[in-house]
PDB file of C-alpha atoms in Angstrom:
ATOM      1  CA  UNK O   1      16.089 105.111  50.108  1.00 49.00           C
ATOM      2  CA  UNK O   2      14.178 101.927  51.545  1.00 62.00           C
ATOM      3  CA  UNK O   3      18.525 100.319  52.760  1.00 69.00           C
ATOM      4  CA  UNK O   4      19.076 104.155  55.224  1.00 66.00           C
ATOM      5  CA  UNK O   5      16.091 104.089  56.539  1.00 65.00           C
ATOM      6  CA  UNK O   6      16.012  99.934  57.324  1.00 63.00           C
ATOM      7  CA  UNK O   7      19.156 101.583  59.143  1.00 59.00           C
ATOM      8  CA  UNK O   8      18.056 104.265  60.360  1.00 63.00           C
ATOM      9  CA  UNK O   9      15.719 102.235  61.966  1.00 69.00           C
ATOM     10  CA  UNK O  10      17.527  99.404  63.078  1.00 62.00           C
ATOM     11  CA  UNK O  11      19.424 101.896  64.927  1.00 62.00           C
ATOM     12  CA  UNK O  12      16.655 103.684  66.632  1.00 64.00           C
ATOM     13  CA  UNK O  13      15.433 100.086  67.311  1.00 63.00           C
ATOM     14  CA  UNK O  14      19.108  99.244  69.214  1.00 70.00           C
ATOM     15  CA  UNK O  15      20.639 102.889  70.270  1.00 71.00           C
ATOM     16  CA  UNK O  16      20.740 102.204  74.034  1.00 72.00           C
ATOM     17  CA  UNK O  17      22.230  98.671  73.106  1.00 77.00           C
ATOM     18  CA  UNK O  18      24.721 100.457  71.110  1.00 76.00           C
ATOM     19  CA  UNK O  19      25.457 102.874  73.835  1.00 79.00           C
ATOM     20  CA  UNK O  20      26.275 100.807  75.553  1.00 82.00           C
ATOM     21  CA  UNK O  21      28.392  98.423  73.569  1.00 81.00           C
ATOM     22  CA  UNK O  22      30.171 102.177  73.183  1.00 84.00           C
ATOM     23  CA  UNK O  23      30.649 102.221  77.057  1.00 82.00           C
ATOM     24  CA  UNK O  24      32.075  99.209  77.464  1.00 84.00           C
ATOM     25  CA  UNK O  25      34.756  99.804  75.214  1.00 88.00           C
ATOM     26  CA  UNK O  26      36.005 102.879  76.959  1.00 86.00           C
ATOM     27  CA  UNK O  27      35.832 101.853  80.139  1.00 84.00           C
ATOM     28  CA  UNK O  28      37.877  99.279  79.071  1.00 86.00           C
ATOM     29  CA  UNK O  29      40.165 101.522  77.445  1.00 87.00           C
ATOM     30  CA  UNK O  30      40.854 103.349  80.411  1.00 85.00           C
ATOM     31  CA  UNK O  31      40.928 101.101  82.555  1.00 88.00           C
ATOM     32  CA  UNK O  32      43.988  98.673  80.622  1.00 90.00           C
ATOM     33  CA  UNK O  33      47.175  99.918  81.448  1.00 91.00           C
ATOM     34  CA  UNK O  34      50.346  98.158  79.502  1.00 92.00           C
ATOM     35  CA  UNK O  35      53.329  99.863  81.158  1.00 93.00           C
ATOM     36  CA  UNK O  36      56.543  99.644  79.795  1.00 93.00           C
ATOM     37  CA  UNK O  37      59.526  97.357  81.237  1.00 92.00           C
ATOM     38  CA  UNK O  38      61.154 100.358  82.181  1.00 91.00           C
ATOM     39  CA  UNK O  39      58.193 102.396  83.403  1.00 94.00           C
ATOM     40  CA  UNK O  40      56.057 102.915  86.257  1.00 94.00           C
ATOM     41  CA  UNK O  41      52.597 104.399  86.873  1.00 95.00           C
ATOM     42  CA  UNK O  42      51.266 106.541  89.447  1.00 94.00           C
ATOM     43  CA  UNK O  43      47.816 106.245  89.671  1.00 94.00           C
ATOM     44  CA  UNK O  44      45.248 108.662  91.682  1.00 93.00           C
ATOM     45  CA  UNK O  45      42.470 108.469  92.629  1.00 91.00           C
ATOM     46  CA  UNK O  46      40.937 112.011  93.136  1.00 88.00           C
ATOM     47  CA  UNK O  47      44.035 113.629  93.774  1.00 86.00           C
ATOM     48  CA  UNK O  48      44.894 111.994  95.797  1.00 91.00           C
ATOM     49  CA  UNK O  49      47.316 108.318  95.650  1.00 91.00           C
ATOM     50  CA  UNK O  50      45.652 105.191  94.791  1.00 91.00           C
ATOM     51  CA  UNK O  51      48.467 103.037  93.694  1.00 92.00           C
ATOM     52  CA  UNK O  52      51.911 102.257  92.007  1.00 93.00           C
ATOM     53  CA  UNK O  53      51.261  99.906  88.427  1.00 94.00           C
ATOM     54  CA  UNK O  54      54.078  98.348  87.630  1.00 91.00           C
ATOM     55  CA  UNK O  55      54.939  96.831  84.145  1.00 92.00           C
ATOM     56  CA  UNK O  56      52.592  95.123  81.969  1.00 92.00           C
ATOM     57  CA  UNK O  57      48.911  94.816  82.058  1.00 92.00           C
ATOM     58  CA  UNK O  58      47.799  96.467  85.133  1.00 93.00           C
ATOM     59  CA  UNK O  59      43.892  97.697  85.116  1.00 90.00           C
ATOM     60  CA  UNK O  60      42.147 100.371  86.724  1.00 90.00           C
ATOM     61  CA  UNK O  61      39.184 102.546  87.852  1.00 89.00           C
ATOM     62  CA  UNK O  62      37.722 104.100  84.833  1.00 88.00           C
ATOM     63  CA  UNK O  63      36.460 107.943  85.450  1.00 85.00           C
ATOM     64  CA  UNK O  64      37.085 107.079  89.379  1.00 89.00           C
ATOM     65  CA  UNK O  65      41.732 106.829  88.719  1.00 90.00           C
ATOM     66  CA  UNK O  66      43.804 108.682  86.252  1.00 90.00           C
ATOM     67  CA  UNK O  67      47.500 107.517  84.942  1.00 91.00           C
ATOM     68  CA  UNK O  68      48.427 110.676  87.026  1.00 91.00           C
ATOM     69  CA  UNK O  69      52.836 110.356  86.911  1.00 92.00           C
ATOM     70  CA  UNK O  70      54.737 108.052  84.436  1.00 93.00           C
ATOM     71  CA  UNK O  71      58.011 107.870  85.610  1.00 93.00           C
ATOM     72  CA  UNK O  72      61.446 105.865  84.431  1.00 92.00           C
ATOM     73  CA  UNK O  73      63.146 103.623  86.317  1.00 92.00           C
ATOM     74  CA  UNK O  74      66.049 103.780  84.346  1.00 93.00           C
ATOM     75  CA  UNK O  75      69.294 104.409  85.658  1.00 92.00           C
ATOM     76  CA  UNK O  76      69.838 107.515  85.590  1.00 91.00           C
ATOM     77  CA  UNK O  77      72.780 110.131  85.095  1.00 90.00           C
ATOM     78  CA  UNK O  78      73.431 113.629  86.843  1.00 90.00           C
ATOM     79  CA  UNK O  79      75.593 116.472  84.116  1.00 88.00           C
ATOM     80  CA  UNK O  80      78.453 116.743  85.520  1.00 88.00           C
ATOM     81  CA  UNK O  81      79.350 119.472  88.364  1.00 85.00           C
ATOM     82  CA  UNK O  82      82.188 121.321  89.313  1.00 86.00           C
ATOM     83  CA  UNK O  83      82.566 122.841  92.932  1.00 84.00           C
ATOM     84  CA  UNK O  84      85.256 124.829  94.846  1.00 86.00           C
ATOM     85  CA  UNK O  85      86.293 123.838  98.465  1.00 86.00           C
ATOM     86  CA  UNK O  86      88.757 123.809 100.903  1.00 86.00           C
ATOM     87  CA  UNK O  87      91.035 121.259 102.322  1.00 86.00           C
ATOM     88  CA  UNK O  88      92.375 121.207 105.622  1.00 86.00           C
ATOM     89  CA  UNK O  89      95.403 122.617 104.891  1.00 83.00           C
ATOM     90  CA  UNK O  90      93.826 125.448 103.147  1.00 83.00           C
ATOM     91  CA  UNK O  91      94.047 124.379  99.939  1.00 83.00           C
ATOM     92  CA  UNK O  92      91.388 125.972  97.238  1.00 84.00           C
ATOM     93  CA  UNK O  93      90.556 122.691  94.733  1.00 86.00           C
ATOM     94  CA  UNK O  94      88.120 122.357  92.100  1.00 87.00           C
ATOM     95  CA  UNK O  95      86.323 119.091  91.876  1.00 88.00           C
ATOM     96  CA  UNK O  96      84.604 117.792  89.045  1.00 90.00           C
ATOM     97  CA  UNK O  97      81.729 114.842  89.947  1.00 89.00           C
ATOM     98  CA  UNK O  98      79.630 112.776  88.315  1.00 89.00           C
ATOM     99  CA  UNK O  99      75.883 110.461  90.094  1.00 90.00           C
ATOM    100  CA  UNK O 100      74.174 107.310  88.998  1.00 92.00           C
ATOM    101  CA  UNK O 101      70.918 107.103  89.869  1.00 93.00           C
ATOM    102  CA  UNK O 102      67.606 105.901  89.990  1.00 92.00           C
ATOM    103  CA  UNK O 103      64.167 105.418  91.194  1.00 93.00           C
ATOM    104  CA  UNK O 104      62.566 102.929  93.549  1.00 91.00           C
ATOM    105  CA  UNK O 105      59.470 104.639  95.121  1.00 91.00           C
ATOM    106  CA  UNK O 106      57.975 106.626  92.371  1.00 92.00           C
ATOM    107  CA  UNK O 107      55.346 107.443  94.916  1.00 91.00           C
ATOM    108  CA  UNK O 108      57.834 109.188  97.493  1.00 91.00           C
ATOM    109  CA  UNK O 109      59.566 111.053  94.290  1.00 91.00           C
ATOM    110  CA  UNK O 110      56.678 112.324  92.866  1.00 91.00           C
ATOM    111  CA  UNK O 111      55.050 113.005  96.070  1.00 91.00           C
ATOM    112  CA  UNK O 112      57.915 114.710  98.405  1.00 89.00           C
ATOM    113  CA  UNK O 113      60.569 116.404  95.677  1.00 88.00           C
ATOM    114  CA  UNK O 114      60.049 118.561  93.121  1.00 87.00           C
ATOM    115  CA  UNK O 115      63.539 118.445  90.647  1.00 89.00           C
ATOM    116  CA  UNK O 116      65.245 115.504  91.492  1.00 89.00           C
ATOM    117  CA  UNK O 117      67.899 116.149  89.189  1.00 90.00           C
ATOM    118  CA  UNK O 118      68.202 119.801  91.526  1.00 90.00           C
ATOM    119  CA  UNK O 119      67.979 118.247  94.915  1.00 90.00           C
ATOM    120  CA  UNK O 120      71.129 115.498  94.186  1.00 90.00           C
ATOM    121  CA  UNK O 121      73.811 117.976  92.281  1.00 89.00           C
ATOM    122  CA  UNK O 122      72.672 119.806  95.576  1.00 90.00           C
ATOM    123  CA  UNK O 123      73.022 116.999  98.425  1.00 89.00           C
ATOM    124  CA  UNK O 124      76.275 115.664  96.416  1.00 88.00           C
ATOM    125  CA  UNK O 125      77.944 119.688  95.862  1.00 89.00           C
ATOM    126  CA  UNK O 126      77.837 119.682 100.063  1.00 89.00           C
ATOM    127  CA  UNK O 127      78.579 117.234 100.818  1.00 89.00           C
ATOM    128  CA  UNK O 128      82.251 116.633  98.554  1.00 88.00           C
ATOM    129  CA  UNK O 129      82.839 120.248 100.013  1.00 88.00           C
ATOM    130  CA  UNK O 130      82.144 118.962 103.833  1.00 88.00           C
ATOM    131  CA  UNK O 131      84.311 115.812 102.985  1.00 87.00           C
ATOM    132  CA  UNK O 132      87.112 117.464 101.763  1.00 87.00           C
ATOM    133  CA  UNK O 133      87.346 120.747 103.851  1.00 87.00           C
ATOM    134  CA  UNK O 134      88.697 117.308 106.452  1.00 87.00           C
ATOM    135  CA  UNK O 135      90.539 116.011 104.460  1.00 85.00           C
ATOM    136  CA  UNK O 136      93.913 117.574 103.769  1.00 84.00           C
ATOM    137  CA  UNK O 137      95.650 118.216  99.805  1.00 82.00           C
ATOM    138  CA  UNK O 138      98.020 114.702  99.766  1.00 79.00           C
ATOM    139  CA  UNK O 139      95.363 112.522 101.276  1.00 81.00           C
ATOM    140  CA  UNK O 140      92.946 114.369  98.768  1.00 81.00           C
ATOM    141  CA  UNK O 141      95.067 113.165  95.999  1.00 76.00           C
ATOM    142  CA  UNK O 142      96.173 109.341  97.551  1.00 78.00           C
ATOM    143  CA  UNK O 143      92.232 108.695  99.243  1.00 80.00           C
ATOM    144  CA  UNK O 144      90.294 109.064  96.173  1.00 81.00           C
ATOM    145  CA  UNK O 145      88.110 106.155  96.617  1.00 82.00           C
ATOM    146  CA  UNK O 146      88.061 106.082  99.955  1.00 83.00           C
ATOM    147  CA  UNK O 147      86.282 109.551  99.454  1.00 83.00           C
ATOM    148  CA  UNK O 148      83.797 108.826  96.761  1.00 86.00           C
ATOM    149  CA  UNK O 149      82.758 105.960  99.467  1.00 86.00           C
ATOM    150  CA  UNK O 150      82.398 108.179 101.252  1.00 85.00           C
ATOM    151  CA  UNK O 151      80.280 110.589  99.526  1.00 85.00           C
ATOM    152  CA  UNK O 152      78.328 107.703  98.051  1.00 86.00           C
ATOM    153  CA  UNK O 153      77.463 106.143 100.894  1.00 87.00           C
ATOM    154  CA  UNK O 154      76.784 109.816 102.602  1.00 88.00           C
ATOM    155  CA  UNK O 155      74.861 110.574  99.933  1.00 87.00           C
ATOM    156  CA  UNK O 156      72.773 107.904  99.943  1.00 86.00           C
ATOM    157  CA  UNK O 157      71.395 108.177 103.620  1.00 86.00           C
ATOM    158  CA  UNK O 158      70.031 111.808 101.564  1.00 86.00           C
ATOM    159  CA  UNK O 159      68.641 110.865  99.406  1.00 87.00           C
ATOM    160  CA  UNK O 160      66.561 107.660 101.060  1.00 85.00           C
ATOM    161  CA  UNK O 161      63.119 109.659 101.720  1.00 87.00           C
ATOM    162  CA  UNK O 162      63.853 109.981  98.027  1.00 91.00           C
ATOM    163  CA  UNK O 163      63.163 106.877  96.818  1.00 90.00           C
ATOM    164  CA  UNK O 164      66.073 106.918  94.973  1.00 91.00           C
ATOM    165  CA  UNK O 165      69.367 104.789  94.783  1.00 90.00           C
ATOM    166  CA  UNK O 166      72.285 105.913  94.609  1.00 89.00           C
ATOM    167  CA  UNK O 167      73.889 103.444  92.392  1.00 89.00           C
ATOM    168  CA  UNK O 168      77.225 105.544  91.620  1.00 87.00           C
ATOM    169  CA  UNK O 169      79.553 108.076  91.935  1.00 85.00           C
ATOM    170  CA  UNK O 170      82.520 109.270  90.974  1.00 86.00           C
ATOM    171  CA  UNK O 171      85.279 112.099  91.560  1.00 86.00           C
ATOM    172  CA  UNK O 172      86.454 113.003  88.351  1.00 85.00           C
ATOM    173  CA  UNK O 173      89.022 114.527  88.652  1.00 84.00           C
ATOM    174  CA  UNK O 174      90.488 117.133  91.257  1.00 84.00           C
ATOM    175  CA  UNK O 175      91.775 120.475  89.758  1.00 82.00           C
ATOM    176  CA  UNK O 176      94.185 123.763  91.806  1.00 80.00           C
ATOM    177  CA  UNK O 177      95.213 126.909  90.633  1.00 73.00           C
ATOM    178  CA  UNK O 178      98.595 128.051  88.403  1.00 73.00           C
ATOM    179  CA  UNK O 179     100.190 128.469  91.900  1.00 72.00           C
ATOM    180  CA  UNK O 180      99.553 125.465  93.569  1.00 70.00           C
ATOM    181  CA  UNK O 181     100.694 123.264  90.657  1.00 68.00           C
ATOM    182  CA  UNK O 182     103.376 125.543  90.054  1.00 73.00           C
ATOM    183  CA  UNK O 183     104.523 124.946  93.849  1.00 70.00           C
ATOM    184  CA  UNK O 184     103.477 121.196  93.824  1.00 68.00           C
ATOM    185  CA  UNK O 185     105.968 120.945  91.105  1.00 75.00           C
ATOM    186  CA  UNK O 186     108.787 122.307  93.293  1.00 78.00           C
ATOM    187  CA  UNK O 187     108.318 120.128  95.597  1.00 75.00           C
ATOM    188  CA  UNK O 188     108.537 117.138  94.053  1.00 74.00           C
ATOM    189  CA  UNK O 189     111.573 118.363  92.033  1.00 80.00           C
ATOM    190  CA  UNK O 190     112.848 118.494  95.500  1.00 83.00           C
ATOM    191  CA  UNK O 191     111.747 115.299  96.440  1.00 81.00           C
ATOM    192  CA  UNK O 192     113.281 113.949  93.293  1.00 82.00           C
ATOM    193  CA  UNK O 193     116.969 115.641  93.415  1.00 84.00           C
ATOM    194  CA  UNK O 194     116.718 114.423  96.809  1.00 85.00           C
ATOM    195  CA  UNK O 195     115.816 110.282  95.835  1.00 86.00           C
ATOM    196  CA  UNK O 196     119.165 110.498  93.233  1.00 85.00           C
ATOM    197  CA  UNK O 197     121.787 112.267  96.060  1.00 87.00           C
ATOM    198  CA  UNK O 198     120.871 109.906  98.033  1.00 88.00           C
ATOM    199  CA  UNK O 199     120.376 106.953  95.672  1.00 87.00           C
ATOM    200  CA  UNK O 200     123.930 108.152  94.726  1.00 86.00           C
ATOM    201  CA  UNK O 201     125.187 108.119  97.863  1.00 87.00           C
ATOM    202  CA  UNK O 202     124.014 104.683  98.702  1.00 88.00           C
ATOM    203  CA  UNK O 203     125.715 103.388  95.545  1.00 87.00           C
ATOM    204  CA  UNK O 204     129.399 104.882  96.751  1.00 88.00           C
ATOM    205  CA  UNK O 205     129.107 103.970 100.037  1.00 87.00           C
ATOM    206  CA  UNK O 206     128.234 100.071  98.725  1.00 87.00           C
ATOM    207  CA  UNK O 207     130.531 100.233  95.984  1.00 86.00           C
ATOM    208  CA  UNK O 208     133.483 101.245  99.383  1.00 87.00           C
ATOM    209  CA  UNK O 209     131.638  97.827 100.836  1.00 87.00           C
ATOM    210  CA  UNK O 210     132.388  95.697  97.468  1.00 88.00           C
ATOM    211  CA  UNK O 211     135.921  96.547  97.135  1.00 86.00           C
ATOM    212  CA  UNK O 212     136.738  96.529 100.973  1.00 87.00           C
ATOM    213  CA  UNK O 213     135.131  92.882 100.300  1.00 87.00           C
ATOM    214  CA  UNK O 214     137.579  92.679  97.610  1.00 88.00           C
ATOM    215  CA  UNK O 215     141.051  93.177  99.229  1.00 87.00           C
ATOM    216  CA  UNK O 216     140.061  91.229 102.525  1.00 87.00           C
ATOM    217  CA  UNK O 217     138.994  88.451 100.871  1.00 87.00           C
ATOM    218  CA  UNK O 218     142.248  88.372  98.369  1.00 87.00           C
ATOM    219  CA  UNK O 219     143.701  89.126 101.918  1.00 87.00           C
ATOM    220  CA  UNK O 220     142.298  85.725 103.137  1.00 87.00           C
ATOM    221  CA  UNK O 221     142.898  83.569 100.006  1.00 88.00           C
ATOM    222  CA  UNK O 222     146.593  85.111 100.479  1.00 88.00           C
ATOM    223  CA  UNK O 223     147.607  83.312 104.028  1.00 86.00           C
ATOM    224  CA  UNK O 224     145.539  80.682 102.904  1.00 88.00           C
ATOM    225  CA  UNK O 225     147.524  79.845  99.824  1.00 86.00           C
ATOM    226  CA  UNK O 226     151.193  81.066 102.180  1.00 87.00           C
ATOM    227  CA  UNK O 227     149.609  78.068 105.321  1.00 87.00           C
ATOM    228  CA  UNK O 228     149.364  75.735 102.460  1.00 88.00           C
ATOM    229  CA  UNK O 229     153.314  76.547 100.849  1.00 84.00           C
ATOM    230  CA  UNK O 230     154.445  76.087 104.391  1.00 82.00           C
ATOM    231  CA  UNK O 231     152.510  73.557 105.353  1.00 82.00           C
ATOM    232  CA  UNK O 232     153.486  71.670 102.567  1.00 81.00           C
ATOM    233  CA  UNK O 233     157.473  72.466 102.738  1.00 78.00           C
ATOM    234  CA  UNK O 234     157.286  71.621 106.275  1.00 79.00           C
ATOM    235  CA  UNK O 235     156.057  67.597 106.150  1.00 78.00           C
ATOM    236  CA  UNK O 236     158.441  67.544 103.117  1.00 71.00           C
ATOM    237  CA  UNK O 237     160.907  68.012 104.986  1.00 74.00           C
ATOM    238  CA  UNK O 238     159.800  66.170 106.800  1.00 74.00           C
ATOM    239  CA  UNK O 239     159.886  62.904 104.964  1.00 70.00           C
ATOM    240  CA  UNK O 240     162.868  63.714 104.022  1.00 68.00           C
ATOM    241  CA  UNK O 241     164.017  63.449 107.895  1.00 70.00           C
ATOM    242  CA  UNK O 242     162.256  60.776 108.169  1.00 74.00           C
ATOM    243  CA  UNK O 243     164.119  59.005 104.825  1.00 68.00           C
ATOM    244  CA  UNK O 244     167.783  60.067 106.257  1.00 68.00           C
ATOM    245  CA  UNK O 245     166.339  57.889 109.394  1.00 70.00           C
ATOM    246  CA  UNK O 246     164.916  55.049 108.243  1.00 69.00           C
ATOM    247  CA  UNK O 247     167.533  54.095 105.288  1.00 65.00           C
ATOM    248  CA  UNK O 248     171.057  56.905 105.737  1.00 61.00           C
ATOM    249  CA  UNK O 249     172.914  59.183 105.199  1.00 60.00           C
ATOM    250  CA  UNK O 250     174.200  57.244 102.093  1.00 60.00           C
ATOM    251  CA  UNK O 251     171.442  56.655  99.990  1.00 59.00           C
ATOM    252  CA  UNK O 252     170.536  60.280 100.704  1.00 61.00           C
ATOM    253  CA  UNK O 253     174.105  61.317  99.792  1.00 62.00           C
ATOM    254  CA  UNK O 254     173.797  58.172  96.731  1.00 58.00           C
ATOM    255  CA  UNK O 255     169.729  60.288  95.205  1.00 62.00           C
ATOM    256  CA  UNK O 256     171.755  63.548  95.510  1.00 63.00           C
ATOM    257  CA  UNK O 257     174.403  62.653  93.127  1.00 61.00           C
ATOM    258  CA  UNK O 258     172.197  60.872  90.464  1.00 57.00           C
ATOM    259  CA  UNK O 259     169.644  64.101  90.203  1.00 63.00           C
ATOM    260  CA  UNK O 260     173.492  66.214  89.850  1.00 62.00           C
ATOM    261  CA  UNK O 261     174.552  63.656  86.859  1.00 57.00           C
ATOM    262  CA  UNK O 262     170.522  63.888  85.499  1.00 63.00           C
ATOM    263  CA  UNK O 263     170.439  67.334  85.848  1.00 64.00           C
ATOM    264  CA  UNK O 264     174.072  67.313  83.355  1.00 59.00           C
ATOM    265  CA  UNK O 265     173.994  65.201  81.344  1.00 66.00           C
ATOM    266  CA  UNK O 266     170.447  67.547  80.340  1.00 66.00           C
ATOM    267  CA  UNK O 267     172.437  70.859  80.228  1.00 60.00           C
ATOM    268  CA  UNK O 268     174.583  69.032  78.153  1.00 60.00           C
ATOM    269  CA  UNK O 269     172.566  67.265  75.385  1.00 62.00           C
ATOM    270  CA  UNK O 270     170.871  70.755  74.741  1.00 59.00           C
ATOM    271  CA  UNK O 271     171.847  72.535  71.574  1.00 58.00           C
ATOM    272  CA  UNK O 272     173.497  75.575  71.903  1.00 55.00           C
ATOM    273  CA  UNK O 273     177.396  77.421  71.793  1.00 49.00           C
ATOM    274  CA  UNK O 274     176.610  78.472  75.591  1.00 58.00           C
ATOM    275  CA  UNK O 275     179.169  76.982  77.890  1.00 56.00           C
ATOM    276  CA  UNK O 276     177.500  75.736  80.958  1.00 54.00           C
ATOM    277  CA  UNK O 277     180.620  75.720  84.058  1.00 53.00           C
ATOM    278  CA  UNK O 278     179.806  74.245  87.660  1.00 54.00           C
ATOM    279  CA  UNK O 279     181.744  75.520  90.578  1.00 50.00           C
ATOM    280  CA  UNK O 280     184.326  72.942  92.476  1.00 51.00           C
ATOM    281  CA  UNK O 281     183.294  74.480  95.266  1.00 50.00           C
ATOM    282  CA  UNK O 282     179.609  73.162  94.551  1.00 53.00           C
ATOM    283  CA  UNK O 283     180.783  69.699  95.637  1.00 54.00           C
ATOM    284  CA  UNK O 284     181.722  70.902  98.593  1.00 56.00           C
ATOM    285  CA  UNK O 285     178.522  72.407  99.945  1.00 49.00           C
ATOM    286  CA  UNK O 286     176.461  69.438  99.296  1.00 52.00           C
ATOM    287  CA  UNK O 287     179.111  67.867 100.921  1.00 57.00           C
ATOM    288  CA  UNK O 288     179.286  70.368 104.254  1.00 52.00           C
ATOM    289  CA  UNK O 289     174.768  69.927 103.783  1.00 52.00           C
ATOM    290  CA  UNK O 290     175.111  66.063 104.409  1.00 54.00           C
ATOM    291  CA  UNK O 291     176.637  66.793 107.264  1.00 57.00           C
ATOM    292  CA  UNK O 292     174.520  68.821 108.648  1.00 51.00           C
ATOM    293  CA  UNK O 293     172.282  66.452 107.771  1.00 51.00           C
ATOM    294  CA  UNK O 294     174.114  63.444 109.653  1.00 55.00           C
ATOM    295  CA  UNK O 295     174.958  65.865 112.573  1.00 52.00           C
ATOM    296  CA  UNK O 296     171.494  66.070 113.656  1.00 48.00           C
ATOM    297  CA  UNK O 297     170.619  62.993 112.975  1.00 48.00           C
TER     298      UNK O 297
END
């Protein structure tokens, strides 16, 4: 009992100091705010914006300031949304989009817009319909990247006042109704058939051109061979005539007779029972030829 009385007496004498210590601890706990790296805190004083606390250790005035909003600054993705749109050539399409964004200025986001996701989704839907309405279906299919860039730029301008940055906007798919798909398939098949016919016609044309080129080349080669043969024959005749003029007719006669003897000897030396008959008029024919050559000389 003596110890309890002493403690009570001590507490009674130091009650003020203990209260002050407790108050200081509470103030420290209320005045120090540790903000995570992925968040920002919006601080209010008497209901009005006081400051925005960044990541790390921050100090606020206890009992006057309070953390009213804890806002994540991580990149967010809106749920994939589908909206109907009509192209410039009056084709109904269903566009599926996806948007990524992050909050840069929490003080704008919490005080200027209530539902950020719904506001961005509505803005994207309106911009998509407007952009698709200015393009034909073929342009939407072939220039999807251009459409995405336009949508992203316009959405970024629209949400700039909300302290939001649109990091990425994607068109995931462009769906068509069944009738439009069937019509496009028929058009595609017709285009494929046309290309096949054009390719076949070009192949036939090329085949005819190659055949004509081959015939022309053969004719040119035949003519060239004939010209070479004629030149050779003319050259041989000229050489013979020059030899007769230089050496006399007797030398030519001797060479012809020598060739005849060699030819008859070769025929006679071959085996076999066949008999070769040389007409007696052959020598007269050779003589007449030599007379003609002599007359030309």
